[in-house]
Coordinates of C-alpha atoms in Angstrom, one line a residue:
X1 CA 0.0 0.0 0.0
X2 CA 2.8 2.4 0.8
X3 CA 4.5 1.5 -2.4
X4 CA 1.4 2.4 -4.4
X5 CA 1.1 5.7 -2.7
X6 CA 4.7 6.6 -3.4
X7 CA 4.2 5.7 -7.1
X8 CA 1.1 8.0 -7.3
X9 CA 3.0 10.8 -5.6
X10 CA 5.9 10.6 -8.1
X11 CA 3.4 10.6 -11.0
X12 CA 1.7 13.8 -9.7
X13 CA 5.1 15.5 -9.2
X14 CA 6.1 14.6 -12.8
X15 CA 2.9 16.0 -14.2
X16 CA 3.3 19.3 -12.3
X17 CA 6.9 19.6 -13.4
X18 CA 6.2 19.0 -17.0
X19 CA 3.3 21.4 -17.0
X20 CA 5.4 24.2 -15.5
X21 CA 8.0 23.9 -18.2
X22 CA 5.5 24.0 -21.0
X23 CA 3.7 27.0 -19.4
X24 CA 6.9 28.9 -18.9
X25 CA 7.7 29.0 -22.7
X26 CA 4.3 29.9 -23.9
X27 CA 4.7 32.8 -26.5
X28 CA 2.5 35.8 -26.4
X29 CA -0.5 36.0 -28.8
X30 CA 0.4 36.4 -32.4
X31 CA 4.0 35.4 -32.0
X32 CA 3.4 32.1 -33.9
X33 CA 0.8 33.3 -36.4
X34 CA 0.2 36.9 -37.3
X35 CA -3.5 36.0 -38.0
X36 CA -4.0 35.3 -34.2
X37 CA -3.0 38.7 -33.1
X38 CA -0.2 41.3 -33.3
X39 CA 3.2 40.1 -32.2
X40 CA 4.4 41.4 -28.9
X41 CA 7.9 40.3 -29.3
X42 CA 10.8 42.5 -30.4
X43 CA 12.9 41.5 -33.4
X44 CA 15.6 39.0 -32.3
X45 CA 13.2 37.1 -30.0
X46 CA 13.3 33.3 -30.5
X47 CA 9.7 33.4 -31.6
X48 CA 9.9 36.5 -33.8
X49 CA 8.5 35.6 -37.3
X50 CA 8.5 31.9 -36.2
X51 CA 6.6 29.8 -38.9
X52 CA 3.0 29.3 -38.0
X53 CA 1.8 25.9 -36.8
X54 CA 0.3 23.7 -39.5
X55 CA -3.4 24.6 -40.2
X56 CA -4.1 21.1 -41.4
X57 CA -6.1 18.7 -39.4
X58 CA -6.0 15.0 -39.4
X59 CA -3.0 12.8 -39.6
X60 CA 0.4 14.2 -40.9
X61 CA 1.7 10.7 -41.1
X62 CA 1.7 7.4 -39.3
X63 CA 2.1 7.8 -35.6
X64 CA 0.4 11.3 -35.4
X65 CA -2.9 11.5 -33.6
X66 CA -5.9 12.8 -35.5
X67 CA -8.3 15.5 -34.3
X68 CA -7.1 17.4 -31.2
X69 CA -3.4 16.9 -30.6
X70 CA -3.1 15.4 -27.1
X71 CA -0.4 17.1 -25.0
X72 CA -0.8 18.0 -21.4
X73 CA -4.2 17.9 -19.8
X74 CA -6.3 21.1 -20.0
X75 CA -4.6 24.2 -21.3
X76 CA -2.0 22.3 -23.5
X77 CA -4.5 20.5 -25.7
X78 CA -4.8 21.8 -29.3
X79 CA -8.4 21.5 -30.2
X80 CA -10.0 21.3 -33.6
X81 CA -8.1 20.9 -36.8
X82 CA -4.7 21.5 -35.3
X83 CA -4.9 25.3 -34.7
X84 CA -3.0 26.3 -31.5
X85 CA -4.9 28.8 -29.3
X86 CA -3.1 31.9 -27.9
X87 CA -0.9 30.9 -25.0
X88 CA -0.5 27.3 -26.0
X89 CA 2.8 25.6 -26.4
X90 CA 3.7 22.0 -26.8
X91 CA 5.4 20.4 -23.8
X92 CA 9.1 19.7 -23.4
X93 CA 10.2 23.1 -24.9
X94 CA 12.6 25.4 -23.2
X95 CA 11.3 28.8 -22.0
X96 CA 12.8 31.9 -23.6
X97 CA 16.2 32.8 -22.1
X98 CA 16.6 29.5 -20.3
X99 CA 20.0 28.0 -20.1
X100 CA 20.7 24.3 -19.9
X101 CA 23.5 23.0 -17.6
X102 CA 26.3 21.2 -19.3
X103 CA 25.3 17.8 -20.5
X104 CA 21.7 18.4 -19.8
X105 CA 19.2 17.7 -22.5
X106 CA 15.4 18.3 -22.4
X107 CA 13.3 15.2 -22.6
X108 CA 12.8 14.0 -26.2
X109 CA 15.9 15.7 -27.6
X110 CA 18.9 13.8 -29.1
X111 CA 22.1 14.1 -27.1
X112 CA 25.2 15.4 -28.8
X113 CA 27.0 12.9 -31.1
X114 CA 24.0 10.6 -31.1
X115 CA 23.1 9.0 -34.4
X116 CA 19.6 9.0 -35.5
X117 CA 18.1 5.5 -36.0
X118 CA 15.3 4.5 -38.3
X119 CA 13.0 7.4 -39.3
X120 CA 10.0 7.5 -36.9
X121 CA 6.7 7.0 -38.6
X122 CA 5.0 10.2 -39.7
X123 CA 8.2 12.2 -40.4
X124 CA 9.3 13.5 -43.8
X125 CA 11.2 11.3 -46.1
X126 CA 14.6 12.3 -47.3
X127 CA 14.4 15.1 -49.9
X128 CA 11.7 16.9 -48.1
X129 CA 8.8 14.9 -49.5
X130 CA 5.6 14.5 -47.6
X131 CA 4.7 11.1 -46.2
X132 CA 3.2 9.0 -49.0
X133 CA 4.3 11.6 -51.6
X134 CA 1.2 13.7 -51.1
X135 CA 1.3 17.4 -50.1
X136 CA -1.8 19.3 -48.9
X137 CA -3.1 22.1 -51.1
X138 CA -1.2 25.4 -50.7
X139 CA 1.5 23.6 -48.6
X140 CA 4.3 25.0 -50.7
X141 CA 3.1 28.6 -50.2
X142 CA 3.2 28.0 -46.4
X143 CA 6.6 26.5 -46.6
X144 CA 8.0 29.5 -48.5
X145 CA 6.5 31.8 -45.9
X146 CA 5.1 34.3 -48.4
X147 CA 6.2 37.7 -47.5
X148 CA 4.5 41.0 -48.0
X149 CA 5.8 42.7 -51.2
X150 CA 6.9 39.4 -52.8
X151 CA 6.9 39.8 -56.6
X152 CA 4.6 37.5 -58.5
X153 CA 4.2 37.2 -62.2
X154 CA 0.7 38.1 -63.5
X155 CA -1.1 35.1 -64.9
X156 CA 0.8 32.5 -62.9
X157 CA 4.2 32.8 -61.3
X158 CA 7.1 30.8 -62.9
X159 CA 9.0 30.9 -59.6
X160 CA 8.9 27.9 -57.3
X161 CA 6.0 28.1 -54.8
X162 CA 4.7 31.3 -56.4
X163 CA 7.3 33.6 -54.7
X164 CA 10.5 35.0 -56.2
X165 CA 13.4 33.9 -53.9
X166 CA 15.6 36.5 -52.4
X167 CA 18.6 37.2 -54.6
X168 CA 17.0 35.8 -57.7
X169 CA 18.7 37.6 -60.6
X170 CA 16.2 37.5 -63.4
X171 CA 17.1 35.3 -66.4
X172 CA 20.6 34.4 -65.4
X173 CA 19.6 31.5 -63.2
X174 CA 16.1 30.7 -64.4
X175 CA 15.5 27.1 -65.5
X176 CA 12.7 24.9 -66.7
X177 CA 9.6 24.3 -64.8
X178 CA 8.1 20.8 -64.8
X179 CA 7.1 20.0 -68.4
X180 CA 9.0 22.9 -69.9
X181 CA 12.0 22.7 -72.2
X182 CA 13.8 24.7 -74.9
X183 CA 12.5 28.2 -75.7
X184 CA 9.8 27.7 -73.1
X185 CA 12.2 28.1 -70.2
X186 CA 10.3 30.0 -67.5
X187 CA 11.6 33.5 -66.7
X188 CA 9.6 35.9 -64.6
X189 CA 11.4 39.0 -65.7
X190 CA 10.7 38.1 -69.4
X191 CA 7.0 38.0 -69.1
X192 CA 6.9 34.3 -69.5
X193 CA 8.6 34.5 -72.9
X194 CA 11.6 32.4 -71.8
X195 CA 15.1 33.1 -70.8
X196 CA 16.3 33.7 -74.4
X197 CA 13.9 36.6 -74.7
X198 CA 16.0 38.8 -72.5
X199 CA 19.2 37.0 -72.2
X200 CA 19.7 37.6 -68.5
X201 CA 19.3 41.4 -68.8
X202 CA 15.7 41.4 -67.5
X203 CA 12.9 43.4 -69.1
X204 CA 11.4 46.7 -68.4
X205 CA 13.2 48.9 -70.9
X206 CA 11.0 51.1 -73.1
X207 CA 12.3 49.5 -76.3
X208 CA 11.8 46.0 -75.0
X209 CA 8.3 46.8 -73.9
X210 CA 7.4 48.1 -77.3
X211 CA 8.9 45.1 -79.0
X212 CA 7.0 42.8 -76.7
X213 CA 3.7 44.5 -77.6
X214 CA 4.4 44.1 -81.3
X215 CA 5.4 40.5 -80.6
X216 CA 2.1 39.7 -79.1
X217 CA 0.3 41.0 -82.2
X218 CA 2.5 39.1 -84.6
X219 CA 2.0 35.9 -82.7
X220 CA -1.5 35.7 -84.3
X221 CA 0.2 34.8 -87.6
X222 CA 2.8 32.4 -86.0
X223 CA 5.8 32.2 -88.3
X224 CA 8.0 29.1 -88.0
X225 CA 9.9 29.9 -84.8
X226 CA 12.1 26.8 -84.4
X227 CA 15.4 27.9 -82.8
X228 CA 13.8 30.7 -80.8
X229 CA 15.0 34.2 -80.5
X230 CA 18.6 33.2 -80.8
X231 CA 18.4 31.5 -84.2
X232 CA 21.2 33.0 -86.3
X233 CA 20.5 35.1 -89.4
X234 CA 21.4 32.8 -92.2
X235 CA 20.5 31.6 -95.7
X236 CA 22.1 29.3 -98.3
X237 CA 20.4 30.9 -101.3
X238 CA 17.9 33.5 -102.2
X239 CA 16.0 34.7 -105.3
X240 CA 13.9 37.9 -105.6
X241 CA 11.9 39.8 -108.1
X242 CA 12.7 43.5 -108.1
X243 CA 10.7 46.4 -109.5
X244 CA 12.7 49.6 -109.8
X245 CA 12.0 53.2 -110.7
X246 CA 14.8 55.3 -112.1
X247 CA 15.1 59.1 -112.3
X248 CA 16.0 60.7 -115.6
X249 CA 18.9 62.8 -114.1
X250 CA 20.2 66.0 -115.7
X251 CA 20.0 65.1 -119.3
X252 CA 20.7 68.2 -121.3
X253 CA 18.4 70.7 -123.0
X254 CA 16.0 71.2 -125.8
X255 CA 16.2 69.4 -129.1
X256 CA 13.1 70.6 -131.1
X257 CA 11.0 73.8 -131.1
X258 CA 7.6 74.7 -132.4
X259 CA 8.3 77.3 -135.0
X260 CA 11.6 79.1 -135.7
X261 CA 13.3 80.8 -132.8
X262 CA 13.9 84.0 -134.8
X263 CA 15.0 86.7 -132.4
X264 CA 13.2 85.3 -129.4
X265 CA 13.6 82.2 -127.2
X266 CA 12.5 79.0 -128.9
X267 CA 9.3 77.2 -127.8
X268 CA 10.8 73.8 -126.9
X269 CA 8.5 70.9 -127.5
X270 CA 11.0 68.0 -127.4
X271 CA 14.0 67.8 -125.1
X272 CA 16.4 65.1 -124.0
X273 CA 14.3 64.5 -120.8
X274 CA 11.0 64.1 -122.7
X275 CA 11.3 60.3 -122.8
X276 CA 10.3 59.4 -119.3
X277 CA 11.7 56.1 -118.2
X278 CA 9.1 53.5 -117.2
X279 CA 9.6 51.4 -114.1
X280 CA 11.4 48.1 -114.9
X281 CA 11.4 44.7 -113.4
X282 CA 14.4 42.5 -112.8
X283 CA 15.7 40.1 -110.3
X284 CA 18.5 39.5 -107.8
X285 CA 19.8 36.3 -106.5
X286 CA 22.7 34.9 -104.4
X287 CA 24.1 32.1 -102.5
X288 CA 26.3 31.8 -99.4
X289 CA 29.0 29.3 -98.4
X290 CA 30.1 28.7 -94.8
X291 CA 33.6 30.1 -94.0
X292 CA 34.2 29.5 -90.4
X293 CA 31.9 29.5 -87.4
X294 CA 30.2 32.8 -88.2
X295 CA 31.6 33.7 -91.6
X296 CA 30.3 33.2 -95.1
X297 CA 31.4 33.9 -98.7
X298 CA 28.5 35.3 -100.7
X299 CA 28.0 35.7 -104.4
X300 CA 25.2 38.0 -105.5
X301 CA 23.7 39.3 -108.7
X302 CA 21.4 42.3 -109.0
X303 CA 20.1 43.5 -112.3
X304 CA 18.4 42.5 -115.6
X305 CA 16.9 46.0 -115.3
X306 CA 15.9 47.6 -118.6
X307 CA 14.3 51.0 -118.4
X308 CA 12.8 52.5 -121.5
X309 CA 10.9 55.6 -122.6
X310 CA 9.8 57.4 -125.7
X311 CA 8.3 60.7 -126.9
X312 CA 7.2 62.1 -130.2
X313 CA 6.0 65.4 -131.6
X314 CA 4.0 66.0 -134.9
X315 CA 3.3 69.3 -136.7
X316 CA 0.8 69.3 -139.6
X317 CA 2.2 72.7 -140.7
X318 CA 5.8 71.5 -140.8
X319 CA 6.9 73.9 -138.1
X320 CA 9.4 71.8 -136.1
X321 CA 12.9 73.2 -136.0
X322 CA 16.0 71.6 -134.6
X323 CA 18.8 72.5 -132.3
X324 CA 21.4 71.8 -135.0
X325 CA 20.3 75.0 -136.8
X326 CA 19.8 77.0 -133.6
X327 CA 16.1 76.4 -134.2
X328 CA 15.9 77.7 -137.8
X329 CA 18.4 80.6 -137.5
X330 CA 21.5 78.9 -139.0
X331 CA 21.5 78.8 -142.0
X332 CA 19.1 81.8 -141.9
X333 CA 16.0 82.0 -144.1
X334 CA 15.9 83.7 -147.5
X335 CA 13.3 85.6 -149.3
X336 CA 14.3 85.1 -152.9
X337 CA 14.2 82.3 -153.7
X338 CA 12.2 81.3 -150.7
X339 CA 14.3 79.2 -148.4
X340 CA 13.2 78.3 -145.0
X341 CA 15.8 78.6 -142.2
X342 CA 17.8 75.6 -141.1
X343 CA 18.8 72.4 -142.7
X344 CA 16.6 70.4 -145.0
X345 CA 17.2 67.2 -143.0
X346 CA 16.2 68.7 -139.6
X347 CA 14.1 71.8 -140.0
X348 CA 10.5 72.5 -141.2
X349 CA 9.9 69.0 -140.1
X350 CA 6.6 67.3 -139.5
X351 CA 7.8 64.6 -137.0
X352 CA 10.3 64.4 -134.3
X353 CA 10.9 61.3 -132.0
X354 CA 13.1 60.4 -129.1
X355 CA 13.7 56.9 -127.7
X356 CA 15.8 56.2 -124.6
X357 CA 16.8 53.0 -122.9
X358 CA 19.1 52.1 -120.0
X359 CA 20.3 48.7 -118.7
X360 CA 21.9 48.0 -115.3
X361 CA 23.5 44.9 -113.8
X362 CA 25.9 44.2 -110.9
X363 CA 27.9 41.2 -109.7
X364 CA 29.6 41.1 -106.3
X365 CA 31.7 38.7 -104.2
X366 CA 31.8 39.4 -100.5
X367 CA 33.0 38.0 -97.2
X368 CA 30.5 38.5 -94.4
X369 CA 31.1 38.0 -90.7
X370 CA 28.0 37.7 -88.5
X371 CA 27.3 38.4 -84.8
X372 CA 24.5 38.1 -82.4
X373 CA 23.8 40.4 -79.4
X374 CA 23.7 38.9 -75.9
X375 CA 19.9 39.4 -75.7
X376 CA 19.4 37.7 -79.1
X377 CA 17.1 40.5 -80.2
X378 CA 19.7 42.0 -82.5
X379 CA 21.7 40.2 -85.2
X380 CA 24.1 41.9 -87.6
X381 CA 27.2 41.5 -89.8
X382 CA 29.9 43.4 -91.5
X383 CA 31.2 42.6 -95.0
X384 CA 34.0 43.4 -97.3
X385 CA 34.2 42.5 -101.0
X386 CA 34.5 43.4 -104.6
X387 CA 31.7 44.5 -107.0
X388 CA 31.3 45.0 -110.7
X389 CA 28.6 47.2 -112.2
X390 CA 27.6 47.8 -115.8
X391 CA 25.4 50.6 -117.1
X392 CA 24.7 50.8 -120.9
X393 CA 22.4 53.4 -122.5
X394 CA 21.0 54.2 -125.9
X395 CA 19.4 57.3 -127.2
X396 CA 17.8 57.4 -130.7
X397 CA 16.6 60.7 -132.1
X398 CA 14.9 61.1 -135.5
X399 CA 13.5 63.9 -137.6
X400 CA 11.3 63.6 -140.7
X401 CA 11.0 66.4 -143.2
X402 CA 8.5 66.5 -146.0
X403 CA 6.9 69.7 -147.2
X404 CA 6.0 71.4 -150.6
X405 CA 8.6 73.7 -152.2
X406 CA 7.4 77.2 -151.2
X407 CA 8.5 78.5 -154.6
X408 CA 5.9 76.4 -156.5
X409 CA 6.4 75.9 -160.2
X410 CA 5.9 72.2 -159.9
X411 CA 9.1 71.8 -157.9
X412 CA 9.3 68.5 -156.0
X413 CA 8.6 68.4 -152.3
X414 CA 11.5 69.1 -150.0
X415 CA 12.3 66.0 -148.0
X416 CA 15.0 65.0 -145.5
X417 CA 15.6 62.9 -142.4
X418 CA 17.9 62.6 -139.4
X419 CA 18.7 59.4 -137.6
X420 CA 21.1 60.0 -134.6
X421 CA 22.2 57.2 -132.3
X422 CA 24.1 57.9 -129.1
X423 CA 25.4 55.0 -127.0
X424 CA 27.2 55.1 -123.7
X425 CA 28.9 52.4 -121.6
X426 CA 30.1 52.4 -118.0
X427 CA 32.1 49.5 -116.7
X428 CA 32.8 49.9 -113.0
X429 CA 35.0 47.7 -110.8
X430 CA 35.9 48.4 -107.2
X431 CA 35.9 47.5 -103.5
X432 CA 33.0 47.9 -101.1
X433 CA 32.3 47.8 -97.4
X434 CA 29.0 47.3 -95.7
X435 CA 27.0 45.5 -93.1
X436 CA 23.5 44.8 -91.9
X437 CA 21.5 45.0 -88.7
X438 CA 18.4 42.9 -87.9
X439 CA 15.8 43.0 -85.1
X440 CA 14.0 39.8 -84.1
X441 CA 10.4 40.8 -83.5
X442 CA 9.2 37.3 -83.0
X443 CA 11.0 33.9 -83.4
X444 CA 10.9 33.4 -87.1
X445 CA 10.3 37.0 -88.1
X446 CA 13.0 39.7 -88.4
X447 CA 13.2 43.2 -89.9
X448 CA 16.5 44.9 -90.8
X449 CA 18.5 47.0 -93.1
X450 CA 21.7 46.6 -95.1
X451 CA 24.1 49.2 -96.4
X452 CA 26.9 48.9 -98.9
X453 CA 29.2 51.5 -100.3
X454 CA 32.2 51.4 -102.6
X455 CA 34.6 53.3 -104.8
X456 CA 35.0 52.2 -108.3
X457 CA 37.2 52.8 -111.3
X458 CA 34.9 53.5 -114.3
X459 CA 35.8 52.9 -117.9
X460 CA 33.3 55.3 -119.5
X461 CA 32.8 55.5 -123.3
X462 CA 30.4 56.9 -125.9
X463 CA 29.8 56.3 -129.5
X464 CA 27.7 58.5 -131.8
X465 CA 26.4 57.5 -135.3
X466 CA 24.5 60.1 -137.4
X467 CA 22.8 59.3 -140.7
X468 CA 21.1 62.1 -142.7
X469 CA 19.9 62.7 -146.2
X470 CA 22.6 65.2 -147.1
X471 CA 25.4 63.2 -145.6
X472 CA 27.3 61.0 -148.0
X473 CA 28.6 58.8 -145.3
X474 CA 27.5 58.4 -141.7
X475 CA 29.2 60.5 -139.0
X476 CA 30.8 58.3 -136.4
X477 CA 32.3 59.7 -133.2
X478 CA 33.9 57.8 -130.3
X479 CA 35.4 58.9 -127.0
X480 CA 36.3 57.2 -123.7
X481 CA 37.8 58.1 -120.3
X482 CA 38.7 56.6 -116.9
X483 CA 36.8 58.2 -114.1
X484 CA 36.2 57.5 -110.4
X485 CA 32.6 56.4 -109.6
X486 CA 30.7 55.8 -106.4
X487 CA 27.9 53.3 -105.7
X488 CA 25.8 53.4 -102.5
X489 CA 23.0 50.8 -101.8
X490 CA 20.5 50.7 -98.9
X491 CA 18.1 47.7 -98.4
X492 CA 15.3 47.7 -95.9
X493 CA 14.1 44.1 -95.5
X494 CA 12.0 41.6 -93.6
X495 CA 12.2 37.8 -93.4
X496 CA 9.3 35.6 -92.4
X497 CA 10.1 31.9 -92.0
X498 CA 7.6 29.5 -93.5
X499 CA 9.1 26.2 -92.4
X500 CA 12.5 24.7 -91.7
X501 CA 13.8 25.4 -95.2
X502 CA 11.9 28.3 -96.8
X503 CA 11.3 32.0 -95.8
X504 CA 9.6 34.9 -97.5
X505 CA 11.9 37.8 -98.1
X506 CA 10.5 41.3 -98.8
X507 CA 12.1 44.7 -98.9
X508 CA 12.8 48.1 -100.5
X509 CA 16.0 49.0 -102.2
X510 CA 17.5 52.4 -102.9
X511 CA 20.7 52.8 -105.0
X512 CA 22.7 55.9 -106.0
X513 CA 25.5 55.8 -108.6
X514 CA 27.7 58.8 -109.5
X515 CA 30.4 59.4 -112.1
X516 CA 28.6 58.1 -115.2
X517 CA 28.4 58.7 -118.9
X518 CA 24.7 59.0 -119.7
X519 CA 23.4 58.9 -123.3
X520 CA 21.2 62.0 -123.2
X521 CA 24.0 64.1 -121.7
X522 CA 26.3 63.0 -124.5
X523 CA 24.1 64.2 -127.4
X524 CA 26.3 66.7 -129.2
X525 CA 24.2 69.7 -130.3
X526 CA 26.8 71.0 -132.7
X527 CA 25.6 70.4 -136.3
X528 CA 27.4 67.7 -138.3
X529 CA 26.7 68.8 -141.9
X530 CA 29.2 71.5 -142.7
X531 CA 32.2 70.8 -140.4
X532 CA 33.8 68.1 -138.4
X533 CA 32.9 68.0 -134.8
X534 CA 35.0 67.3 -131.8
X535 CA 33.8 64.1 -130.1
X536 CA 32.0 64.7 -126.8
X537 CA 32.2 62.7 -123.6
X538 CA 30.4 63.9 -120.4
X539 CA 31.2 61.4 -117.6
X540 CA 29.9 63.2 -114.4
X541 CA 26.3 62.0 -114.6
X542 CA 24.5 60.2 -111.8
X543 CA 21.4 58.1 -111.4
X544 CA 19.1 57.2 -108.5
X545 CA 16.9 54.1 -108.5
X546 CA 14.5 52.7 -105.9
X547 CA 11.9 50.0 -105.7
X548 CA 10.5 47.0 -103.8
X549 CA 11.8 43.4 -103.8
X550 CA 10.0 40.2 -102.9
X551 CA 11.2 36.6 -103.1
X552 CA 12.2 33.5 -101.2
X553 CA 15.2 32.4 -99.1
X554 CA 16.2 28.8 -98.9
X555 CA 18.2 27.2 -96.1
X556 CA 19.6 23.7 -96.2

C-alpha cells in the first residue's frame, strides 16, 4: 500500500513539473501566427517571425494522432483541426532565455553525437517529400513563408511556390519548370517568354516593352519559330523579283522647237528628258558558303533591269525646228528664192521622235562576318568585298522632213531625215564595305537594313552615229575616259520563316551611282553637216533608283 502511494506521488510531481516547463515558454498572442493577433515580441526574439503551426487537421503521417493533438491535460491540448490557441505551447520546450546545464538535454531531444536511427513514422522522407508523396493544397506557399511585397508574375508565377526567392537575378539562373523545355524556359522577368527573350538582362526597358507589344500582335500569324530568339540570321540561297523606278537625271536641254526661234527664245516641244523612263522589273539572287563558325562567302547578282521611254511630236504645218540649226536661225531663211531657215534634214519637219533605254547589272563577291547580341534581339554583320557594275544606255533621235517647195512651179517636195544614235557604256570595278542589322520581333520574323558602299574605277565611253539625207557617209564619233565612280546601296528588308527550309523575303532597295556617262548628256548639239565635230564625252552624270523586292530564301 505504501509503495502504491509513493508511485502515485511521483506521478503527480512529474505532471506538475512538465506542465510548468510548458507553461513557462508559452509565447504571447500572435507570435506564432500573425493571423491570431499582433506580435508582442521584439525582433531577435526566438519566436519572432516563427513559422505558423500547421493549419491542417488530421494525420500528418503514421504515428500522429488525428483531431485534437493530445499534449498535457487542460490548457495544453490543441483543439479542432490543429490550430493552436493563444498561449498554447507544446510540452518539453525550453522557455525563452533559459540555459541548460552542461550535458543536460530536455526530454525528447537527441544528445550530442548521437546517431539517428530509423526514421520515426510520420516524419518527412529524405528530400523533403511528404509522407506517402502527397502534399496538402497550398502547402508550398506555407513552406515558403510568403512575405509582403513578394513579386509574382501576373497570370501565374514561374517561380517555385509562387514567390520570387531573395537574390533571384532574373534570367541568369532561371530554368525549366516541370514540363517545360527549350525556348519555353520560364523566366519571370521576361513575361513568360523564356530566358532567351531577354538573355539575362531582364525586361522593363522602353524598347523591349514596345517590341513585346508588337510580338504579341505578330503571334497571331505564327511564323515558323524553331530555334527561338537566338536562331542566327542565315541563308544558303535567295532569289527575288525587283521592280525599280529610275530618275532621268540631268540630261541636257531642248532638241526641237515649235516654229523658228527668230530673235526670241524657242518654244521647246521635245527635249532630252521628254522620254520618261518607265519602271522596270528585274531580279536579284545569291548564295552563301560557310567560311568558319560565323563567316560566309557570298556571291550575288542584281540587275536584268531595262528601263525604256519614248516621246514624239508632230506638226501638220511642218513647223518643227532643230537645235542643229539653232532652231531655224543657221543657216538663216531667205526671201528670194524662198528658203526656210535651217537644214533640209532637220528643219521645217513634220515629225520628231526620241527613244531612250538604259540597262543596269551588278555582280559582287563578299566575305561576311555575322554576330548576335547577348539578348538575341539584334543580329548583324559586316562585309568586305568586290563589285562589278555595268550601265549601258542608248538614245535614238529622228526627224522627218516632207513639205512642198514654197517657190511652187511644180518643184518637188523638199524631204529629208535625221537618224542619230548615241550609246554610252560604263564598266565599274571596285571594292566595297557594308553591313546589316536585324531586329528579331518574333521567333521566325525579323526586320532589318543593309548598307553597302564602294569606290569604283569606271571605264566610260560613248559612240555617236549620225545618218542624214545630205550626208554622203554616216558621221561616227567615239570617246572614252577613266573616271572615279561611287555606288551606294541601302536595303530595308523583312524575313518571315515559313518552315524549316523556306522563308519569305521582302524589302525596299535604294541605290545611287555617281560618275557616269549617260546617253542624253552626250548628245552633241553641234551640227554635223558643214564641219567636223570634236567628239564629246560627259562622264559626271548620276542616277538614282529605288523600288521593292519580294522573293524566297532557302536554307539547307
